[in-house]
Amino acid sequence: AMAKLHEFDKDSDFDTIIVDTPPTAHALDFLDAPEKLTQAIDSPAIEWFRKLRSSKSGWAVVGTSGAYVLKRLAKFVGSQFIDDLAVFFTEFNDILGGFRARAEETFATLRQDHVGFILVASPEPMAVREALFFHERLLRSNMLFEAFVINRVHRDCPIDCDATAIAAKLNQTKVIAELAYQPTTLRMASEAMHQSHEDLQVLAAGDRESIADLQRADHSIAMVPFLPEDVHDLGRLAELGNLLFQ
């Protein structure tokens, strides 16, 4: 993925490149990949194998500690396997160096001014904690943070009526009146509706608290309300765009 991003960035045919990463743990792997690759290529273990191939001094060339480790390893996998590894790392040294250069270039690209990160999360407490952790990680790495996008936010819709008032309004509705429901049925339905609304208000209050935690970290926040249907066509996608950029 990092190699492809580097390739696309060098290609002038693209105006904008969007990388949709998987959940937080895997996204952090994506950010750490260039540095981890560089560390792996420059690791002491690989350097030991290179020295073994280029020197005629045998195990001594890697020092006492290195010699001890390699000798113990050779007892399990055989000295021929150790020799083959030394040949591999020596012969492919130039290729590995190319990997290192590309990894360093990609890592530098992620820090440029034209690259920004948008963190998408739900208002669930665990998701918010992950978003805050990722936000801190970006700041530590000097990577440009653009905004939080909070998805599936419950709307705050207070009402000033109780279950009795809801039953009265239902009874005044033409469609409901024509069905001629019994008063007990209307009362039970209105009580259920009122309780459902109170439950939604509790969720909305919880969402406000979670969003407040994000606002303390950064005020760049876009919110998408909990929609009644999934976004699966162009019309709903356009509606989602309007919600994001309103």
Coordinates of N, CA and C in Angstrom, one line a residue:
A1 N 0.8 -1.2 0.0 CA 0.0 0.0 0.0 C 0.9 1.3 0.0
M2 N 1.9 1.3 0.8 CA 2.8 2.4 0.8 C 3.5 2.6 -0.5
A3 N 3.9 1.5 -1.1 CA 4.5 1.6 -2.4 C 3.6 2.2 -3.5
K4 N 2.3 1.8 -3.4 CA 1.3 2.3 -4.4 C 1.1 3.8 -4.1
L5 N 1.0 4.2 -2.9 CA 0.8 5.6 -2.5 C 2.0 6.4 -3.1
H6 N 3.2 5.9 -2.9 CA 4.4 6.6 -3.5 C 4.3 6.7 -5.0
E7 N 3.8 5.7 -5.6 CA 3.7 5.6 -7.1 C 2.7 6.6 -7.6
F8 N 1.5 6.7 -6.9 CA 0.5 7.6 -7.3 C 0.9 9.1 -7.1
D9 N 1.6 9.3 -6.0 CA 2.0 10.7 -5.7 C 3.0 11.2 -6.7
K10 N 3.8 10.3 -7.3 CA 4.7 10.7 -8.3 C 4.1 10.9 -9.7
D11 N 2.8 10.3 -9.8 CA 2.1 10.4 -11.1 C 1.3 11.7 -11.2
S12 N 1.6 12.5 -12.2 CA 0.9 13.8 -12.3 C -0.5 13.7 -12.8
D13 N -1.0 12.5 -13.1 CA -2.3 12.4 -13.7 C -3.4 12.5 -12.6
F14 N -3.0 12.5 -11.3 CA -4.0 12.6 -10.2 C -4.0 13.9 -9.6
D15 N -5.2 14.5 -9.5 CA -5.3 15.8 -8.7 C -5.4 15.6 -7.2
T16 N -6.1 14.5 -6.8 CA -6.3 14.2 -5.4 C -6.2 12.7 -5.2
I17 N -5.5 12.3 -4.2 CA -5.4 10.9 -3.8 C -6.0 10.7 -2.5
I18 N -7.0 9.8 -2.4 CA -7.7 9.5 -1.1 C -7.3 8.1 -0.7
V19 N -6.8 7.9 0.5 CA -6.4 6.6 1.0 C -7.4 6.3 2.1
D20 N -8.3 5.3 1.9 CA -9.3 4.9 2.9 C -8.7 3.8 3.7
T21 N -8.2 4.1 4.9 CA -7.5 3.1 5.7 C -8.5 2.2 6.5
P22 N -8.0 1.0 6.9 CA -8.8 0.2 7.8 C -8.9 0.7 9.2
P23 N -9.5 0.0 10.1 CA -9.5 0.5 11.5 C -8.2 0.9 12.1
T24 N -8.2 1.6 13.2 CA -7.1 2.3 13.8 C -5.8 1.5 13.9
A25 N -5.9 0.3 14.4 CA -4.7 -0.5 14.6 C -4.0 -0.7 13.3
H26 N -4.7 -1.0 12.2 CA -4.1 -1.3 10.9 C -3.7 0.0 10.3
A27 N -4.4 1.1 10.5 CA -4.0 2.4 10.0 C -2.7 2.9 10.6
L28 N -2.5 2.6 11.9 CA -1.2 2.9 12.5 C -0.1 2.1 11.9
D29 N -0.3 0.8 11.5 CA 0.6 0.0 10.8 C 1.0 0.7 9.5
F30 N 0.0 1.3 8.8 CA 0.2 1.9 7.5 C 1.1 3.1 7.7
L31 N 1.0 3.9 8.8 CA 1.8 5.0 9.0 C 3.2 4.6 9.4
D32 N 3.3 3.5 10.2 CA 4.6 3.1 10.7 C 5.4 2.2 9.7
A33 N 4.7 1.8 8.6 CA 5.4 0.9 7.6 C 6.7 1.4 7.1
P34 N 6.8 2.6 6.6 CA 8.1 3.1 6.1 C 9.2 3.0 7.1
E35 N 8.9 3.5 8.3 CA 10.0 3.5 9.4 C 10.3 2.0 9.8
K36 N 9.3 1.2 9.9 CA 9.6 -0.2 10.2 C 10.4 -0.9 9.1
L37 N 10.1 -0.6 7.9 CA 10.9 -1.2 6.8 C 12.4 -0.8 6.8
T38 N 12.6 0.5 7.1 CA 13.9 1.1 7.2 C 14.7 0.4 8.3
Q39 N 14.0 0.3 9.5 CA 14.7 -0.3 10.6 C 15.0 -1.8 10.4
A40 N 14.1 -2.5 9.6 CA 14.4 -3.9 9.3 C 15.6 -4.1 8.4
I41 N 15.6 -3.2 7.4 CA 16.8 -3.3 6.5 C 18.1 -3.0 7.1
D42 N 18.1 -2.0 8.1 CA 19.3 -1.6 8.8 C 19.5 -2.3 10.1
S43 N 18.8 -3.4 10.3 CA 18.9 -4.1 11.6 C 20.3 -4.8 11.7
P44 N 20.8 -4.9 12.9 CA 22.1 -5.6 13.2 C 22.1 -7.0 12.6
A45 N 21.0 -7.7 12.7 CA 20.9 -9.1 12.2 C 21.3 -9.2 10.8
I46 N 20.7 -8.3 9.9 CA 20.9 -8.4 8.5 C 22.4 -8.0 8.2
E47 N 22.9 -7.0 9.0 CA 24.3 -6.6 8.9 C 25.2 -7.7 9.2
W48 N 24.9 -8.6 10.1 CA 25.7 -9.7 10.4 C 25.8 -10.6 9.2
F49 N 24.7 -10.9 8.5 CA 24.8 -11.8 7.4 C 25.6 -11.2 6.3
R50 N 25.5 -9.9 6.1 CA 26.3 -9.2 5.1 C 27.8 -9.3 5.4
K51 N 28.1 -9.2 6.6 CA 29.5 -9.3 7.0 C 30.1 -10.7 6.8
L52 N 29.2 -11.7 7.1 CA 29.6 -13.1 6.9 C 30.0 -13.3 5.5
R53 N 29.2 -12.8 4.6 CA 29.4 -13.0 3.2 C 30.6 -12.3 2.6
S54 N 30.9 -11.1 3.2 CA 32.0 -10.3 2.6 C 33.3 -10.5 3.3
S55 N 33.3 -11.3 4.4 CA 34.6 -11.5 5.1 C 35.0 -12.9 5.1
K56 N 36.3 -13.1 5.3 CA 36.8 -14.5 5.3 C 37.2 -14.9 6.8
S57 N 36.9 -14.0 7.7 CA 37.2 -14.3 9.1 C 36.3 -15.1 9.9
G58 N 35.2 -15.6 9.2 CA 34.3 -16.5 9.8 C 33.4 -15.8 10.8
W59 N 33.0 -16.5 11.9 CA 32.1 -16.0 12.9 C 32.6 -14.7 13.6
A60 N 33.9 -14.6 13.7 CA 34.6 -13.5 14.4 C 34.2 -12.1 13.9
V61 N 33.8 -12.1 12.6 CA 33.6 -10.8 12.0 C 32.3 -10.1 12.6
V62 N 31.4 -10.9 13.2 CA 30.2 -10.3 13.7 C 30.3 -10.1 15.2
G63 N 31.5 -10.3 15.8 CA 31.6 -10.0 17.2 C 31.2 -11.2 18.0
T64 N 31.5 -11.1 19.3 CA 31.3 -12.3 20.2 C 29.8 -12.6 20.3
S65 N 29.0 -11.5 20.5 CA 27.5 -11.7 20.7 C 26.9 -12.2 19.4
G66 N 27.3 -11.6 18.3 CA 26.7 -12.1 17.0 C 27.1 -13.5 16.7
A67 N 28.4 -13.8 16.9 CA 28.8 -15.2 16.7 C 28.1 -16.2 17.5
Y68 N 27.8 -15.9 18.8 CA 27.1 -16.8 19.6 C 25.7 -17.0 19.1
V69 N 25.0 -15.9 18.7 CA 23.6 -16.1 18.2 C 23.6 -16.9 17.0
L70 N 24.5 -16.6 16.0 CA 24.5 -17.3 14.7 C 24.8 -18.7 14.9
K71 N 25.8 -19.0 15.8 CA 26.2 -20.4 16.0 C 25.0 -21.3 16.6
R72 N 24.3 -20.6 17.5 CA 23.2 -21.3 18.1 C 22.1 -21.5 17.1
L73 N 21.9 -20.5 16.2 CA 20.9 -20.6 15.1 C 21.3 -21.7 14.1
A74 N 22.5 -21.8 13.8 CA 23.0 -22.8 12.9 C 22.8 -24.2 13.4
K75 N 22.8 -24.4 14.7 CA 22.5 -25.8 15.2 C 21.1 -26.2 14.9
F76 N 20.2 -25.3 14.8 CA 18.8 -25.6 14.5 C 18.5 -25.7 13.0
V77 N 19.0 -24.8 12.2 CA 18.7 -24.7 10.8 C 19.8 -25.2 9.9
G78 N 21.0 -25.4 10.4 CA 22.1 -25.8 9.6 C 22.9 -24.7 9.1
S79 N 24.2 -24.9 9.0 CA 25.1 -23.8 8.6 C 24.9 -23.4 7.1
Q80 N 24.4 -24.4 6.3 CA 24.2 -24.1 4.9 C 23.0 -23.0 4.7
F81 N 22.0 -23.2 5.6 CA 20.9 -22.2 5.6 C 21.5 -20.8 6.0
I82 N 22.3 -20.7 6.9 CA 22.9 -19.4 7.3 C 23.7 -18.9 6.2
D83 N 24.5 -19.7 5.5 CA 25.2 -19.2 4.3 C 24.3 -18.7 3.2
D84 N 23.2 -19.4 3.0 CA 22.2 -19.0 2.0 C 21.6 -17.6 2.3
L85 N 21.3 -17.4 3.6 CA 20.8 -16.1 4.0 C 21.8 -15.0 3.8
A86 N 23.1 -15.3 4.1 CA 24.2 -14.3 3.8 C 24.2 -14.0 2.4
V87 N 24.1 -15.0 1.5 CA 24.2 -14.8 0.1 C 23.0 -13.9 -0.4
F88 N 21.8 -14.2 0.2 CA 20.6 -13.5 -0.2 C 20.7 -12.0 0.2
F89 N 21.1 -11.7 1.4 CA 21.2 -10.3 1.9 C 22.3 -9.6 1.2
T90 N 23.3 -10.3 0.8 CA 24.4 -9.6 0.1 C 24.0 -9.3 -1.4
E91 N 23.5 -10.3 -2.1 CA 23.1 -10.1 -3.5 C 22.0 -9.1 -3.7
F92 N 21.1 -9.0 -2.7 CA 19.9 -8.1 -2.8 C 20.1 -6.9 -2.0
N93 N 21.4 -6.6 -1.7 CA 21.6 -5.4 -0.9 C 21.2 -4.1 -1.7
D94 N 21.4 -4.1 -3.0 CA 21.0 -2.9 -3.7 C 19.5 -2.7 -3.8
I95 N 18.8 -3.9 -3.9 CA 17.3 -3.8 -4.0 C 16.8 -3.4 -2.6
L96 N 17.4 -3.9 -1.5 CA 16.9 -3.5 -0.2 C 17.2 -2.0 0.0
G97 N 18.3 -1.5 -0.5 CA 18.6 -0.1 -0.4 C 17.6 0.7 -1.2
G98 N 17.1 0.2 -2.3 CA 16.0 0.9 -3.0 C 14.7 0.9 -2.2
F99 N 14.4 -0.2 -1.5 CA 13.3 -0.2 -0.7 C 13.4 0.9 0.4
R100 N 14.6 1.0 1.0 CA 14.8 1.9 2.0 C 14.6 3.4 1.5
A101 N 15.1 3.7 0.4 CA 15.0 5.0 -0.2 C 13.5 5.3 -0.5
R102 N 12.8 4.3 -1.0 CA 11.4 4.6 -1.3 C 10.6 4.8 0.0
A103 N 10.9 4.0 1.0 CA 10.2 4.1 2.3 C 10.4 5.5 2.9
E104 N 11.7 5.9 2.8 CA 12.0 7.2 3.4 C 11.3 8.3 2.6
E105 N 11.2 8.2 1.3 CA 10.5 9.2 0.5 C 9.0 9.2 0.8
T106 N 8.4 8.0 1.0 CA 7.0 8.0 1.3 C 6.7 8.5 2.7
F107 N 7.6 8.2 3.6 CA 7.4 8.8 5.0 C 7.5 10.3 4.9
A108 N 8.4 10.8 4.1 CA 8.5 12.3 4.0 C 7.3 12.9 3.3
T109 N 6.7 12.1 2.3 CA 5.5 12.6 1.7 C 4.4 12.8 2.6
L110 N 4.2 11.9 3.6 CA 3.1 12.0 4.6 C 3.2 13.2 5.4
R111 N 4.4 13.9 5.4 CA 4.5 15.1 6.3 C 4.5 16.4 5.5
Q112 N 4.2 16.2 4.2 CA 4.2 17.4 3.4 C 2.9 18.2 3.6
D113 N 2.9 19.5 3.2 CA 1.7 20.4 3.4 C 0.5 19.9 2.6
H114 N 0.7 19.3 1.5 CA -0.5 18.9 0.7 C -1.1 17.6 1.1
V115 N -0.6 17.0 2.1 CA -1.1 15.7 2.6 C -1.8 16.0 4.0
G116 N -3.1 15.6 4.1 CA -3.8 15.8 5.3 C -4.5 14.6 5.7
F117 N -4.8 14.5 7.0 CA -5.5 13.3 7.6 C -6.9 13.7 8.2
I118 N -7.9 12.9 7.8 CA -9.2 13.1 8.3 C -9.6 11.8 9.1
L119 N -9.9 12.0 10.4 CA -10.2 10.9 11.2 C -11.7 10.7 11.3
V120 N -12.2 9.6 10.9 CA -13.7 9.3 10.9 C -14.0 8.3 12.1
A121 N -14.9 8.7 12.9 CA -15.3 7.8 14.1 C -16.8 8.0 14.4
S122 N -17.3 7.0 15.1 CA -18.6 7.2 15.6 C -18.5 7.9 17.0
P123 N -19.6 8.3 17.6 CA -19.5 8.9 18.9 C -19.4 8.0 20.1
E124 N -19.3 6.7 19.8 CA -19.1 5.7 20.8 C -17.8 6.0 21.6
P125 N -17.8 5.8 22.9 CA -16.6 6.2 23.7 C -15.4 5.5 23.3
M126 N -15.4 4.2 22.9 CA -14.2 3.5 22.5 C -13.7 4.1 21.2
A127 N -14.6 4.3 20.3 CA -14.2 4.9 19.0 C -13.6 6.3 19.2
V128 N -14.2 7.1 20.1 CA -13.6 8.4 20.4 C -12.2 8.3 21.0
R129 N -12.0 7.4 21.9 CA -10.7 7.2 22.4 C -9.7 6.8 21.4
E130 N -10.1 5.9 20.4 CA -9.2 5.6 19.3 C -8.8 6.8 18.5
A131 N -9.9 7.6 18.2 CA -9.6 8.8 17.4 C -8.7 9.8 18.1
L132 N -8.9 9.9 19.4 CA -8.0 10.8 20.1 C -6.5 10.3 20.1
F133 N -6.4 9.0 20.3 CA -5.1 8.4 20.2 C -4.4 8.6 18.9
F134 N -5.2 8.4 17.8 CA -4.7 8.6 16.5 C -4.3 10.0 16.2
H135 N -5.1 10.9 16.7 CA -4.9 12.4 16.6 C -3.5 12.8 17.3
E136 N -3.3 12.2 18.5 CA -2.1 12.5 19.2 C -0.9 11.9 18.4
R137 N -1.1 10.7 17.9 CA 0.0 10.1 17.1 C 0.4 10.9 15.9
L138 N -0.6 11.5 15.2 CA -0.4 12.4 14.0 C 0.4 13.6 14.4
L139 N 0.0 14.2 15.5 CA 0.7 15.4 16.0 C 2.2 15.1 16.4
R140 N 2.4 14.0 17.0 CA 3.8 13.6 17.4 C 4.6 13.4 16.2
S141 N 4.0 12.9 15.1 CA 4.8 12.6 13.9 C 4.8 13.8 12.9
N142 N 4.3 15.0 13.4 CA 4.3 16.2 12.5 C 3.6 16.0 11.2
M143 N 2.5 15.2 11.3 CA 1.6 15.0 10.1 C 0.4 15.9 10.3
L144 N -0.1 16.4 9.1 CA -1.1 17.5 9.1 C -2.5 16.8 9.4
F145 N -3.1 17.2 10.5 CA -4.5 16.8 10.8 C -5.4 17.8 10.3
E146 N -6.5 17.3 9.5 CA -7.4 18.2 8.9 C -8.7 18.4 9.8
A147 N -9.3 17.2 10.1 CA -10.6 17.3 10.9 C -11.0 16.0 11.4
F148 N -11.9 16.0 12.3 CA -12.7 14.8 12.8 C -14.0 14.8 12.0
V149 N -14.4 13.6 11.6 CA -15.8 13.4 11.0 C -16.4 12.4 11.9
I150 N -17.5 12.9 12.6 CA -18.2 12.0 13.5 C -19.5 11.5 12.8
N151 N -19.6 10.2 12.7 CA -20.7 9.6 12.0 C -21.7 9.0 12.9
R152 N -23.0 8.9 12.4 CA -24.1 8.3 13.1 C -24.3 9.0 14.5
V153 N -24.4 10.3 14.4 CA -24.7 11.1 15.6 C -26.2 11.2 15.9
H154 N -26.6 10.9 17.1 CA -28.0 11.0 17.5 C -28.4 12.5 17.6
R155 N -29.4 13.0 17.0 CA -29.9 14.4 17.1 C -30.5 14.6 18.5
D156 N -30.3 15.9 18.9 CA -30.9 16.3 20.2 C -32.2 17.0 19.8
C157 N -33.3 16.3 20.1 CA -34.7 16.8 19.7 C -35.6 16.8 20.9
P158 N -35.4 17.8 21.8 CA -36.3 17.9 23.0 C -37.7 18.2 22.7
I159 N -38.7 17.6 23.4 CA -40.1 17.9 23.2 C -40.7 18.3 24.6
D160 N -41.8 19.0 24.5 CA -42.4 19.5 25.8 C -43.8 18.9 26.0
C161 N -43.9 17.7 25.6 CA -45.2 17.0 25.9 C -45.0 15.6 26.5
D162 N -46.0 15.1 27.2 CA -45.9 13.8 27.8 C -46.7 12.8 27.0
A163 N -46.8 11.6 27.5 CA -47.5 10.5 26.7 C -49.0 10.8 26.5
T164 N -49.6 11.5 27.5 CA -51.0 11.9 27.3 C -51.2 12.9 26.2
A165 N -50.3 13.8 26.1 CA -50.4 14.8 25.0 C -50.1 14.1 23.6
I166 N -49.2 13.2 23.6 CA -48.9 12.5 22.4 C -50.2 11.7 21.9
A167 N -50.9 11.0 22.9 CA -52.1 10.3 22.6 C -53.1 11.2 22.0
A168 N -53.2 12.4 22.6 CA -54.3 13.3 22.1 C -53.9 13.8 20.6
K169 N -52.7 14.0 20.4 CA -52.3 14.4 19.0 C -52.5 13.3 18.0
L170 N -52.2 12.0 18.5 CA -52.4 10.9 17.6 C -53.9 10.8 17.3
N171 N -54.7 11.0 18.2 CA -56.2 10.8 18.0 C -56.7 11.9 17.1
Q172 N -56.0 13.0 17.0 CA -56.4 14.1 16.1 C -55.9 13.9 14.7
T173 N -55.0 12.9 14.5 CA -54.5 12.7 13.2 C -55.6 11.9 12.4
K174 N -55.9 12.3 11.2 CA -57.0 11.7 10.4 C -56.8 10.2 10.2
V175 N -55.6 9.8 9.8 CA -55.4 8.4 9.5 C -55.6 7.6 10.8
I176 N -55.1 8.1 11.9 CA -55.3 7.3 13.2 C -56.7 7.3 13.6
A177 N -57.4 8.4 13.4 CA -58.8 8.5 13.8 C -59.7 7.5 13.0
E178 N -59.3 7.4 11.7 CA -60.1 6.5 10.9 C -59.9 5.0 11.3
L179 N -58.8 4.7 11.9 CA -58.6 3.3 12.3 C -59.4 3.0 13.6
A180 N -59.9 4.0 14.3 CA -60.7 3.9 15.4 C -60.1 3.0 16.5
Y181 N -58.9 3.3 16.9 CA -58.2 2.5 18.0 C -58.9 2.8 19.3
Q182 N -58.8 1.8 20.2 CA -59.3 2.0 21.5 C -58.4 2.9 22.3
P183 N -59.0 3.7 23.2 CA -58.1 4.6 24.1 C -56.9 3.9 24.7
T184 N -57.2 2.6 25.1 CA -56.1 1.9 25.8 C -54.9 1.6 24.8
T185 N -55.3 1.3 23.6 CA -54.3 1.1 22.5 C -53.5 2.3 22.2
L186 N -54.2 3.5 22.1 CA -53.5 4.7 21.9 C -52.6 5.1 23.0
R187 N -53.1 4.9 24.3 CA -52.3 5.2 25.4 C -51.0 4.4 25.4
M188 N -51.1 3.1 25.2 CA -49.9 2.2 25.2 C -48.9 2.6 24.1
A189 N -49.5 3.0 22.9 CA -48.6 3.4 21.8 C -47.9 4.7 22.1
S190 N -48.7 5.6 22.7 CA -48.1 6.9 23.0 C -47.0 6.8 24.1
E191 N -47.2 5.9 25.1 CA -46.2 5.7 26.1 C -45.0 5.1 25.5
A192 N -45.1 4.1 24.6 CA -44.0 3.5 24.0 C -43.2 4.5 23.1
M193 N -43.9 5.4 22.4 CA -43.3 6.4 21.6 C -42.5 7.4 22.5
H194 N -43.1 7.8 23.6 CA -42.5 8.7 24.6 C -41.2 8.1 25.2
Q195 N -41.3 6.8 25.5 CA -40.2 6.2 26.1 C -39.0 6.1 25.1
S196 N -39.4 5.8 23.8 CA -38.4 5.7 22.8 C -37.7 7.0 22.6
H197 N -38.5 8.1 22.6 CA -37.9 9.4 22.5 C -36.9 9.7 23.6
E198 N -37.3 9.3 24.8 CA -36.4 9.6 26.0 C -35.1 8.8 25.8
D199 N -35.2 7.5 25.3 CA -34.0 6.7 25.1 C -33.1 7.4 24.1
L200 N -33.7 7.9 23.0 CA -32.9 8.6 22.0 C -32.2 9.9 22.6
Q201 N -32.9 10.6 23.5 CA -32.3 11.7 24.1 C -31.2 11.4 25.0
V202 N -31.2 10.2 25.6 CA -30.1 9.7 26.4 C -28.9 9.5 25.5
L203 N -29.2 8.8 24.4 CA -28.1 8.6 23.4 C -27.5 9.9 22.9
A204 N -28.4 10.9 22.6 CA -27.9 12.2 22.1 C -27.0 12.9 23.2
A205 N -27.4 12.8 24.4 CA -26.6 13.4 25.5 C -25.2 12.7 25.6
G206 N -25.2 11.4 25.5 CA -23.9 10.7 25.5 C -23.1 11.1 24.3
D207 N -23.7 11.2 23.1 CA -22.9 11.7 21.9 C -22.3 13.1 22.2
R208 N -23.1 14.0 22.8 CA -22.6 15.3 23.0 C -21.3 15.3 23.9
E209 N -21.4 14.4 24.9 CA -20.2 14.3 25.8 C -19.0 13.8 25.1
S210 N -19.2 12.8 24.2 CA -18.1 12.2 23.5 C -17.5 13.3 22.5
I211 N -18.4 14.0 21.8 CA -18.0 15.0 20.9 C -17.2 16.1 21.6
A212 N -17.7 16.4 22.8 CA -17.0 17.5 23.6 C -15.5 17.1 23.8
D213 N -15.3 15.8 24.1 CA -13.9 15.3 24.3 C -13.0 15.6 23.0
L214 N -13.6 15.4 21.8 CA -12.9 15.6 20.6 C -12.7 17.1 20.4
Q215 N -13.7 17.9 20.7 CA -13.6 19.4 20.5 C -12.5 20.0 21.4
R216 N -12.2 19.4 22.6 CA -11.1 19.8 23.4 C -9.8 19.6 22.7
A217 N -9.7 18.5 21.9 CA -8.5 18.2 21.2 C -8.3 19.1 19.9
D218 N -9.4 19.3 19.2 CA -9.4 20.1 18.0 C -10.8 20.5 17.6
H219 N -11.0 21.7 17.2 CA -12.4 22.2 16.9 C -12.8 21.9 15.5
S220 N -12.0 21.3 14.7 CA -12.3 21.0 13.3 C -13.1 19.7 13.3
I221 N -14.4 19.8 13.4 CA -15.3 18.6 13.5 C -16.5 18.8 12.5
A222 N -16.7 17.7 11.7 CA -17.9 17.7 10.9 C -18.8 16.5 11.5
M223 N -20.1 16.7 11.5 CA -20.9 15.7 12.1 C -22.0 15.2 11.1
V224 N -22.1 13.9 11.0 CA -23.2 13.3 10.2 C -24.2 12.6 11.1
P225 N -25.5 13.0 11.0 CA -26.5 12.5 11.9 C -26.8 11.0 11.6
F226 N -27.4 10.4 12.6 CA -27.8 9.0 12.4 C -28.9 9.0 11.3
L227 N -28.6 8.5 10.1 CA -29.6 8.5 9.0 C -30.6 7.4 9.1
P228 N -31.8 7.5 8.7 CA -32.8 6.4 8.7 C -32.5 5.3 7.8
E229 N -31.7 5.5 6.7 CA -31.3 4.5 5.8 C -29.9 4.5 5.5
D230 N -29.3 3.4 5.0 CA -27.9 3.4 4.6 C -27.7 4.2 3.3
V231 N -26.5 4.7 3.2 CA -26.1 5.4 1.9 C -25.7 4.4 0.9
H232 N -26.6 4.2 -0.1 CA -26.3 3.1 -1.1 C -26.7 3.6 -2.5
D233 N -26.9 4.9 -2.7 CA -27.2 5.4 -4.1 C -26.7 6.8 -4.2
L234 N -26.7 7.4 -5.3 CA -26.1 8.7 -5.6 C -26.9 9.8 -4.9
G235 N -28.2 9.6 -4.8 CA -29.0 10.6 -4.1 C -28.6 10.8 -2.6
R236 N -28.5 9.6 -2.0 CA -28.1 9.7 -0.5 C -26.7 10.1 -0.4
L237 N -25.8 9.7 -1.3 CA -24.4 10.2 -1.3 C -24.3 11.7 -1.4
A238 N -25.2 12.3 -2.3 CA -25.2 13.7 -2.4 C -25.7 14.4 -1.1
E239 N -26.7 13.7 -0.5 CA -27.2 14.2 0.8 C -26.1 14.2 1.9
L240 N -25.4 13.1 1.9 CA -24.3 13.0 2.8 C -23.2 14.1 2.6
G241 N -22.9 14.4 1.4 CA -22.0 15.4 1.1 C -22.5 16.8 1.6
N242 N -23.8 17.0 1.4 CA -24.3 18.3 2.0 C -24.2 18.4 3.5
L243 N -24.4 17.2 4.1 CA -24.3 17.2 5.6 C -22.8 17.5 6.0
L244 N -21.9 17.0 5.3 CA -20.5 17.1 5.6 C -20.0 18.6 5.4
F245 N -20.5 19.2 4.4 CA -19.9 20.5 4.0 C -20.9 21.7 4.3
Q246 N -22.0 21.4 5.0 CA -22.9 22.5 5.3 C -22.3 23.5 6.4

